[in-house]
mmCIF file of C-alpha atoms in Angstrom:
data_model
loop_
_atom_site.group_PDB
_atom_site.id
_atom_site.type_symbol
_atom_site.label_atom_id
_atom_site.label_comp_id
_atom_site.label_asym_id
_atom_site.label_seq_id
_atom_site.Cartn_x
_atom_site.Cartn_y
_atom_site.Cartn_z
ATOM 1 C CA MET A 625 175.739 112.100 88.319
ATOM 2 C CA ALA A 626 172.767 112.631 85.984
ATOM 3 C CA GLY A 627 169.638 114.095 87.513
ATOM 4 C CA ILE A 628 171.459 115.385 90.657
ATOM 5 C CA LEU A 629 172.615 118.988 91.121
ATOM 6 C CA ALA A 630 176.377 119.381 91.444
ATOM 7 C CA PRO A 631 177.588 120.618 94.853
ATOM 8 C CA GLY A 632 177.413 124.406 95.108
ATOM 9 C CA LEU A 633 175.603 124.698 91.747
ATOM 10 C CA GLY A 634 172.245 126.454 91.999
ATOM 11 C CA VAL A 635 169.191 125.742 89.881
ATOM 12 C CA LEU A 636 169.565 128.943 87.825
ATOM 13 C CA ALA A 637 173.237 128.315 87.048
ATOM 14 C CA HIS A 638 172.555 124.739 86.107
ATOM 15 C CA LEU A 639 169.689 125.847 83.880
ATOM 16 C CA GLU A 640 171.920 128.356 82.105
ATOM 17 C CA ARG A 641 174.643 125.745 81.595
ATOM 18 C CA LEU A 642 172.199 123.290 80.019
ATOM 19 C CA GLU A 643 170.720 125.963 77.748
ATOM 20 C CA ASN A 644 174.246 126.820 76.521
ATOM 21 C CA GLN A 645 174.928 123.146 76.030
ATOM 22 C CA THR A 646 171.756 122.893 73.922
ATOM 23 C CA SER A 647 172.930 125.791 71.738
ATOM 24 C CA ARG A 648 176.368 124.263 71.239
ATOM 25 C CA SER A 649 174.918 120.865 70.406
ATOM 26 C CA ARG A 650 172.872 122.399 67.609
ATOM 27 C CA LYS A 651 175.983 123.950 66.054
ATOM 28 C CA ARG A 652 178.259 120.960 66.402
ATOM 29 C CA SER A 653 175.861 118.170 65.533
ATOM 30 C CA GLU A 654 176.666 116.534 62.250
ATOM 31 C CA GLU A 655 173.953 113.992 62.547
ATOM 32 C CA PRO A 656 170.531 115.696 62.606
ATOM 33 C CA GLN A 657 168.670 112.769 64.072
ATOM 34 C CA SER A 658 171.196 112.364 66.882
ATOM 35 C CA ALA A 659 171.130 116.087 67.518
ATOM 36 C CA GLN A 660 167.345 116.076 67.699
ATOM 37 C CA ALA A 661 167.400 113.218 70.191
ATOM 38 C CA GLN A 662 169.974 115.064 72.301
ATOM 39 C CA GLU A 663 167.928 118.235 72.130
ATOM 40 C CA ARG A 664 164.864 116.373 73.329
ATOM 41 C CA VAL A 665 166.792 114.993 76.335
ATOM 42 C CA LEU A 666 168.255 118.386 77.182
ATOM 43 C CA GLY A 667 164.899 120.046 76.631
ATOM 44 C CA THR A 668 163.312 117.689 79.149
ATOM 45 C CA LYS A 669 166.034 118.495 81.677
ATOM 46 C CA ILE A 670 165.545 122.215 81.076
ATOM 47 C CA GLN A 671 161.809 121.921 81.689
ATOM 48 C CA LYS A 672 162.451 120.070 84.953
ATOM 49 C CA LEU A 673 164.965 122.694 86.095
ATOM 50 C CA ARG A 674 162.598 125.507 85.192
ATOM 51 C CA HIS A 675 159.998 123.808 87.333
ATOM 52 C CA LEU A 676 162.490 123.597 90.189
ATOM 53 C CA ARG A 677 163.375 127.264 89.702
ATOM 54 C CA ASP A 678 159.698 128.308 89.867
ATOM 55 C CA ASP A 679 158.826 125.989 92.779
ATOM 56 C CA PRO A 680 161.339 126.256 95.669
ATOM 57 C CA ARG A 681 159.642 123.426 97.538
ATOM 58 C CA ALA A 682 160.139 121.110 94.590
ATOM 59 C CA ALA A 683 163.793 122.143 94.502
ATOM 60 C CA ARG A 684 164.230 121.209 98.122
ATOM 61 C CA ARG A 685 162.607 117.830 97.511
ATOM 62 C CA HIS A 686 164.902 117.343 94.518
ATOM 63 C CA ARG A 687 168.014 118.071 96.584
ATOM 64 C CA ARG A 688 166.889 115.746 99.372
ATOM 65 C CA GLY A 689 166.205 113.023 96.828
ATOM 66 C CA GLY A 690 169.668 113.534 95.349
ATOM 67 C CA VAL A 691 171.350 113.273 98.731
ATOM 68 C CA LYS A 692 169.435 110.093 99.573
ATOM 69 C CA ALA A 693 170.345 108.604 96.184
ATOM 70 C CA CYS A 694 174.036 109.316 96.779
ATOM 71 C CA ILE A 695 173.889 107.782 100.237
ATOM 72 C CA ALA A 696 172.080 104.724 98.884
ATOM 73 C CA ASN A 697 174.784 104.214 96.221
ATOM 74 C CA VAL A 698 177.805 104.869 98.429
ATOM 75 C CA GLU A 699 176.763 103.844 101.955
ATOM 76 C CA PRO A 700 173.835 101.386 102.163
ATOM 77 C CA ASN A 701 174.281 100.971 105.936
ATOM 78 C CA ARG A 702 174.175 104.733 106.352
ATOM 79 C CA THR A 703 170.802 104.773 104.586
ATOM 80 C CA VAL A 704 169.402 102.385 107.192
ATOM 81 C CA GLU A 705 170.720 104.647 109.949
ATOM 82 C CA VAL A 706 169.094 107.671 108.336
ATOM 83 C CA ASN A 707 165.768 105.848 108.075
ATOM 84 C CA GLU A 708 165.951 104.797 111.736
ATOM 85 C CA GLN A 709 166.815 108.337 112.777
ATOM 86 C CA GLU A 710 163.869 109.668 110.792
ATOM 87 C CA ALA A 711 161.587 107.129 112.517
ATOM 88 C CA LEU A 712 162.814 108.246 115.957
ATOM 89 C CA GLU A 713 162.353 111.893 115.020
ATOM 90 C CA GLU A 714 158.825 111.075 113.895
ATOM 91 C CA LYS A 715 158.098 109.413 117.244
ATOM 92 C CA LEU A 716 159.398 112.479 119.057
ATOM 93 C CA GLU A 717 157.167 114.709 116.955
ATOM 94 C CA ASN A 718 154.205 112.432 117.729
ATOM 95 C CA VAL A 719 154.861 112.746 121.458
ATOM 96 C CA LYS A 720 155.087 116.535 121.162
ATOM 97 C CA ALA A 721 151.814 116.608 119.230
ATOM 98 C CA ILE A 722 150.078 114.436 121.845
ATOM 99 C CA LEU A 723 151.271 116.657 124.678
ATOM 100 C CA GLN A 724 150.171 119.783 122.848
ATOM 101 C CA ALA A 725 146.759 118.392 121.928
ATOM 102 C CA TYR A 726 145.977 117.065 125.388
ATOM 103 C CA HIS A 727 147.600 119.746 127.537
ATOM 104 C CA PHE A 728 144.313 120.598 129.232
ATOM 105 C CA THR A 729 143.586 116.965 130.122
ATOM 106 C CA GLY A 730 146.507 116.807 132.550
ATOM 107 C CA LEU A 731 149.324 115.830 130.182
ATOM 108 C CA SER A 732 152.260 118.167 129.686
ATOM 109 C CA GLY A 733 155.956 117.802 129.042
ATOM 110 C CA LYS A 734 159.251 119.277 127.952
ATOM 111 C CA LEU A 735 162.039 118.175 125.646
ATOM 112 C CA THR A 736 165.241 116.833 127.186
ATOM 113 C CA ASN A 737 168.648 115.862 125.813
ATOM 114 C CA ARG A 738 167.474 112.241 125.794
ATOM 115 C CA GLY A 739 163.909 112.720 124.556
ATOM 116 C CA VAL A 740 160.948 114.080 126.489
ATOM 117 C CA CYS A 741 159.860 114.285 130.129
ATOM 118 C CA VAL A 742 156.091 113.824 130.474
ATOM 119 C CA CYS A 743 154.209 115.236 133.451
ATOM 120 C CA ILE A 744 150.837 113.727 134.424
ATOM 121 C CA ASN A 745 148.682 115.970 136.606
ATOM 122 C CA THR A 746 145.874 114.059 138.318
ATOM 123 C CA ALA A 747 142.503 115.438 139.376
ATOM 124 C CA PHE A 748 139.173 114.321 140.814
ATOM 125 C CA GLU A 749 135.881 116.222 140.707
ATOM 126 C CA GLY A 750 137.707 119.314 139.502
ATOM 127 C CA ASN A 751 140.275 119.213 142.312
ATOM 128 C CA LEU A 752 143.920 119.165 141.226
ATOM 129 C CA LEU A 753 145.772 116.403 143.049
ATOM 130 C CA ASP A 754 149.231 114.830 142.778
ATOM 131 C CA SER A 755 151.557 115.080 139.774
ATOM 132 C CA TYR A 756 153.874 112.398 138.419
ATOM 133 C CA PHE A 757 156.558 112.383 135.728
ATOM 134 C CA VAL A 758 157.963 109.855 133.269
ATOM 135 C CA ASP A 759 161.284 110.610 131.559
ATOM 136 C CA LEU A 760 161.296 108.915 128.132
ATOM 137 C CA VAL A 761 164.418 108.236 126.071
ATOM 138 C CA ILE A 762 163.609 108.488 122.363
ATOM 139 C CA GLN A 763 165.797 105.787 120.885
ATOM 140 C CA LYS A 764 165.306 102.306 119.487
ATOM 141 C CA PRO A 765 163.757 100.769 121.492
ATOM 142 C CA LEU A 766 162.015 103.505 123.485
ATOM 143 C CA ARG A 767 162.711 103.230 127.190
ATOM 144 C CA ILE A 768 161.883 104.877 130.508
ATOM 145 C CA HIS A 769 164.942 106.560 132.022
ATOM 146 C CA HIS A 770 163.373 107.718 135.290
ATOM 147 C CA HIS A 771 159.921 108.218 136.805
ATOM 148 C CA SER A 772 157.999 109.086 139.975
ATOM 149 C CA VAL A 773 155.105 106.655 139.462
ATOM 150 C CA PRO A 774 154.263 104.760 142.704
ATOM 151 C CA VAL A 775 155.573 101.197 142.823
ATOM 152 C CA PHE A 776 152.079 99.732 143.110
ATOM 153 C CA ILE A 777 151.000 101.187 139.742
ATOM 154 C CA PRO A 778 151.701 98.544 137.034
ATOM 155 C CA LEU A 779 153.984 100.792 134.980
ATOM 156 C CA GLU A 780 156.152 97.966 133.613
ATOM 157 C CA GLU A 781 153.078 96.042 132.471
ATOM 158 C CA ILE A 782 151.627 99.108 130.722
ATOM 159 C CA ALA A 783 154.976 99.869 129.071
ATOM 160 C CA ALA A 784 155.374 96.281 127.863
ATOM 161 C CA LYS A 785 151.963 96.460 126.184
ATOM 162 C CA TYR A 786 152.039 99.872 124.543
ATOM 163 C CA LEU A 787 155.323 101.822 124.767
ATOM 164 C CA GLN A 788 156.932 100.423 121.596
ATOM 165 C CA THR A 789 153.783 100.244 119.475
ATOM 166 C CA ASN A 790 151.453 103.051 120.575
ATOM 167 C CA ILE A 791 152.928 105.760 122.785
ATOM 168 C CA GLN A 792 149.606 107.621 122.897
ATOM 169 C CA HIS A 793 147.882 104.559 124.332
ATOM 170 C CA PHE A 794 150.750 104.125 126.796
ATOM 171 C CA LEU A 795 150.340 107.673 128.143
ATOM 172 C CA PHE A 796 146.545 107.534 128.313
ATOM 173 C CA SER A 797 146.543 104.132 130.033
ATOM 174 C CA LEU A 798 149.047 105.379 132.602
ATOM 175 C CA CYS A 799 146.887 108.479 133.133
ATOM 176 C CA GLU A 800 143.879 106.267 133.813
ATOM 177 C CA TYR A 801 145.683 104.316 136.534
ATOM 178 C CA LEU A 802 147.153 107.407 138.186
ATOM 179 C CA ASN A 803 143.920 109.406 138.095
ATOM 180 C CA ALA A 804 141.944 106.498 139.553
ATOM 181 C CA TYR A 805 144.478 105.985 142.338
ATOM 182 C CA SER A 806 144.475 109.704 143.174
ATOM 183 C CA GLY A 807 140.659 109.730 143.114
ATOM 184 C CA ARG A 808 140.371 106.798 145.534
ATOM 185 C CA LYS A 809 142.975 108.326 147.836
ATOM 186 C CA TYR A 810 141.174 111.670 147.721
ATOM 187 C CA GLN A 811 137.890 110.047 148.777
ATOM 188 C CA ALA A 812 139.526 108.200 151.678
ATOM 189 C CA ASP A 813 141.285 111.377 152.836
ATOM 190 C CA ARG A 814 138.024 113.342 152.706
ATOM 191 C CA LEU A 815 136.246 110.648 154.741
ATOM 192 C CA GLN A 816 138.869 110.840 157.468
ATOM 193 C CA SER A 817 139.123 114.632 157.543
ATOM 194 C CA ASP A 818 135.488 115.696 157.038
ATOM 195 C CA PHE A 819 133.453 112.895 158.619
ATOM 196 C CA ALA A 820 135.588 111.660 161.501
ATOM 197 C CA ALA A 821 132.598 112.218 163.831
ATOM 198 C CA LEU A 822 130.691 109.452 162.037
ATOM 199 C CA LEU A 823 133.573 106.950 162.155
ATOM 200 C CA THR A 824 134.245 104.655 165.102
ATOM 201 C CA GLY A 825 137.888 103.688 164.850
ATOM 202 C CA PRO A 826 140.417 104.253 162.073
ATOM 203 C CA LEU A 827 139.856 103.886 158.360
ATOM 204 C CA GLN A 828 141.883 100.917 157.131
ATOM 205 C CA ARG A 829 143.313 101.056 153.608
ATOM 206 C CA ASN A 830 146.133 99.557 151.581
ATOM 207 C CA PRO A 831 148.716 101.688 149.691
ATOM 208 C CA LEU A 832 146.781 101.409 146.409
ATOM 209 C CA CYS A 833 143.581 102.508 148.163
ATOM 210 C CA ASN A 834 141.645 99.791 146.391
ATOM 211 C CA LEU A 835 140.636 98.048 149.634
ATOM 212 C CA LEU A 836 138.944 100.118 152.336
ATOM 213 C CA SER A 837 137.259 98.999 155.546
ATOM 214 C CA PHE A 838 135.716 101.129 158.273
ATOM 215 C CA THR A 839 132.966 101.244 160.898
ATOM 216 C CA TYR A 840 130.546 104.121 161.084
ATOM 217 C CA LYS A 841 127.760 105.103 163.453
ATOM 218 C CA LEU A 842 124.338 106.511 162.662
ATOM 219 C CA ASP A 843 121.844 107.712 165.288
ATOM 220 C CA PRO A 844 118.433 107.863 163.644
ATOM 221 C CA GLY A 845 115.562 108.518 166.026
ATOM 222 C CA GLY A 846 117.903 108.600 169.006
ATOM 223 C CA GLN A 847 119.047 105.009 168.425
ATOM 224 C CA SER A 848 122.704 104.298 167.706
ATOM 225 C CA PHE A 849 123.620 101.676 165.126
ATOM 226 C CA LEU A 850 127.075 100.589 163.989
ATOM 227 C CA PHE A 851 127.638 99.641 160.371
ATOM 228 C CA CYS A 852 130.784 97.895 159.106
ATOM 229 C CA ALA A 853 131.711 98.503 155.468
ATOM 230 C CA ARG A 854 134.247 96.844 153.192
ATOM 231 C CA LEU A 855 134.898 98.360 149.745
ATOM 232 C CA LEU A 856 136.963 96.565 147.094
ATOM 233 C CA TYR A 857 138.081 98.194 143.826
ATOM 234 C CA LYS A 858 139.053 95.334 141.508
ATOM 235 C CA ASP A 859 139.270 97.667 138.531
ATOM 236 C CA LEU A 860 142.375 99.767 139.242
ATOM 237 C CA THR A 861 141.278 102.367 136.685
ATOM 238 C CA ALA A 862 137.989 103.016 138.541
ATOM 239 C CA THR A 863 137.094 105.382 141.376
ATOM 240 C CA LEU A 864 133.967 103.477 142.434
ATOM 241 C CA PRO A 865 134.116 100.043 144.114
ATOM 242 C CA THR A 866 133.313 96.804 142.324
ATOM 243 C CA ASP A 867 132.439 94.901 145.527
ATOM 244 C CA VAL A 868 130.685 96.375 148.586
ATOM 245 C CA THR A 869 129.739 94.638 151.814
ATOM 246 C CA VAL A 870 127.861 96.439 154.597
ATOM 247 C CA THR A 871 126.902 94.674 157.804
ATOM 248 C CA CYS A 872 125.306 95.961 160.973
ATOM 249 C CA GLN A 873 126.433 94.945 164.440
ATOM 250 C CA GLY A 874 123.545 93.116 166.065
ATOM 251 C CA GLY A 875 122.044 92.766 162.625
ATOM 252 C CA GLU A 876 120.114 89.662 163.564
ATOM 253 C CA ALA A 877 117.797 91.798 165.676
ATOM 254 C CA LEU A 878 117.201 94.427 163.000
ATOM 255 C CA SER A 879 113.753 95.070 161.644
ATOM 256 C CA THR A 880 112.974 94.859 157.944
ATOM 257 C CA SER A 881 113.234 98.624 157.597
ATOM 258 C CA TRP A 882 116.780 98.588 158.960
ATOM 259 C CA GLU A 883 117.752 95.797 156.603
ATOM 260 C CA GLU A 884 116.452 97.925 153.772
ATOM 261 C CA GLN A 885 118.571 100.826 155.038
ATOM 262 C CA ARG A 886 121.672 98.614 155.173
ATOM 263 C CA ALA A 887 121.024 97.539 151.585
ATOM 264 C CA SER A 888 120.518 101.161 150.547
ATOM 265 C CA HIS A 889 123.937 101.991 152.029
ATOM 266 C CA GLU A 890 125.526 99.366 149.812
ATOM 267 C CA THR A 891 123.829 100.883 146.772
ATOM 268 C CA LEU A 892 125.114 104.341 147.690
ATOM 269 C CA PHE A 893 128.693 103.113 148.040
ATOM 270 C CA TYR A 894 128.433 101.469 144.607
ATOM 271 C CA THR A 895 127.161 104.599 142.863
ATOM 272 C CA LYS A 896 128.613 107.654 144.648
ATOM 273 C CA PRO A 897 132.068 108.750 145.801
ATOM 274 C CA LEU A 898 132.746 107.896 149.430
ATOM 275 C CA HIS A 899 132.694 111.423 150.829
ATOM 276 C CA GLN A 900 129.439 112.180 149.007
ATOM 277 C CA VAL A 901 127.785 109.171 150.656
ATOM 278 C CA PHE A 902 128.788 110.388 154.106
ATOM 279 C CA ALA A 903 127.710 113.915 153.253
ATOM 280 C CA SER A 904 124.234 112.526 152.597
ATOM 281 C CA PHE A 905 124.344 110.630 155.937
ATOM 282 C CA ALA A 906 125.291 113.825 157.730
ATOM 283 C CA ARG A 907 122.502 115.827 156.070
ATOM 284 C CA ARG A 908 119.934 113.155 156.941
ATOM 285 C CA GLU A 909 120.982 113.093 160.582
ATOM 286 C CA LYS A 910 120.923 116.880 160.739
ATOM 287 C CA LEU A 911 117.416 116.931 159.267
ATOM 288 C CA GLU A 912 116.154 114.280 161.724
ATOM 289 C CA MET A 913 117.626 116.169 164.661
ATOM 290 C CA SER A 914 115.912 119.389 163.538
ATOM 291 C CA LEU A 915 112.584 117.582 163.272
ATOM 292 C CA VAL A 916 112.938 116.090 166.748
ATOM 293 C CA SER A 917 113.813 119.432 168.272
#
């Protein structure tokens, strides 16, 4: 086939064969004009082969182009399969590049026989928390073979939106949900473990940790007051609540200053992580006790 190297024939050998053919054509040609035209054609081929000889990368591209041309002429369906395989290989390379580029943000992974297994390491305030994995099968369409994502994280919804069209967005969106969940859980755990003395009764929370309710006691100036708090996190990718309600038992008898304090508690819950709010309560009580003593 013209323009395609014969199997097993190298560039140098093919170049030598064409140069010999040019020499023979000059001797045998009885029609000068035809011979000149043939020489021009062969000369062009020789120049191309010399270029391939001097540029190995061009030679490789030439061979690949030849193979694809043969496949296109002989097996059109096979060409489609090759193109699909190349697209899947490109997706796999994209995933590998994403994991390599964002390794220090909590994303890592390893290649498997089916595709790639992605590990998502969550953290909050510099503290490493839980890890989750998603085993992806690189085929058409992409699919999730197995995972350890909690059932209350909307994995199917995220996959339906992004997995087939933008795998980077899929991974980052899933990271957002998992990091936010781990951050909310971390705050609730810290409240229970570090500030149990300020709580009256158990901390109530749902599995997603986006609805918390608790009662806490403060004793400013020797007076004990109970506050009831309800924190709702409507945004599941957030670690701070979207709705906060703080009430005080016997609130109808509170002075204006205590109403202001109740309102200030709500503001703190909106703007600071839960355990940091209670750390400030504990410091304030400790300071007041030192002043009294």
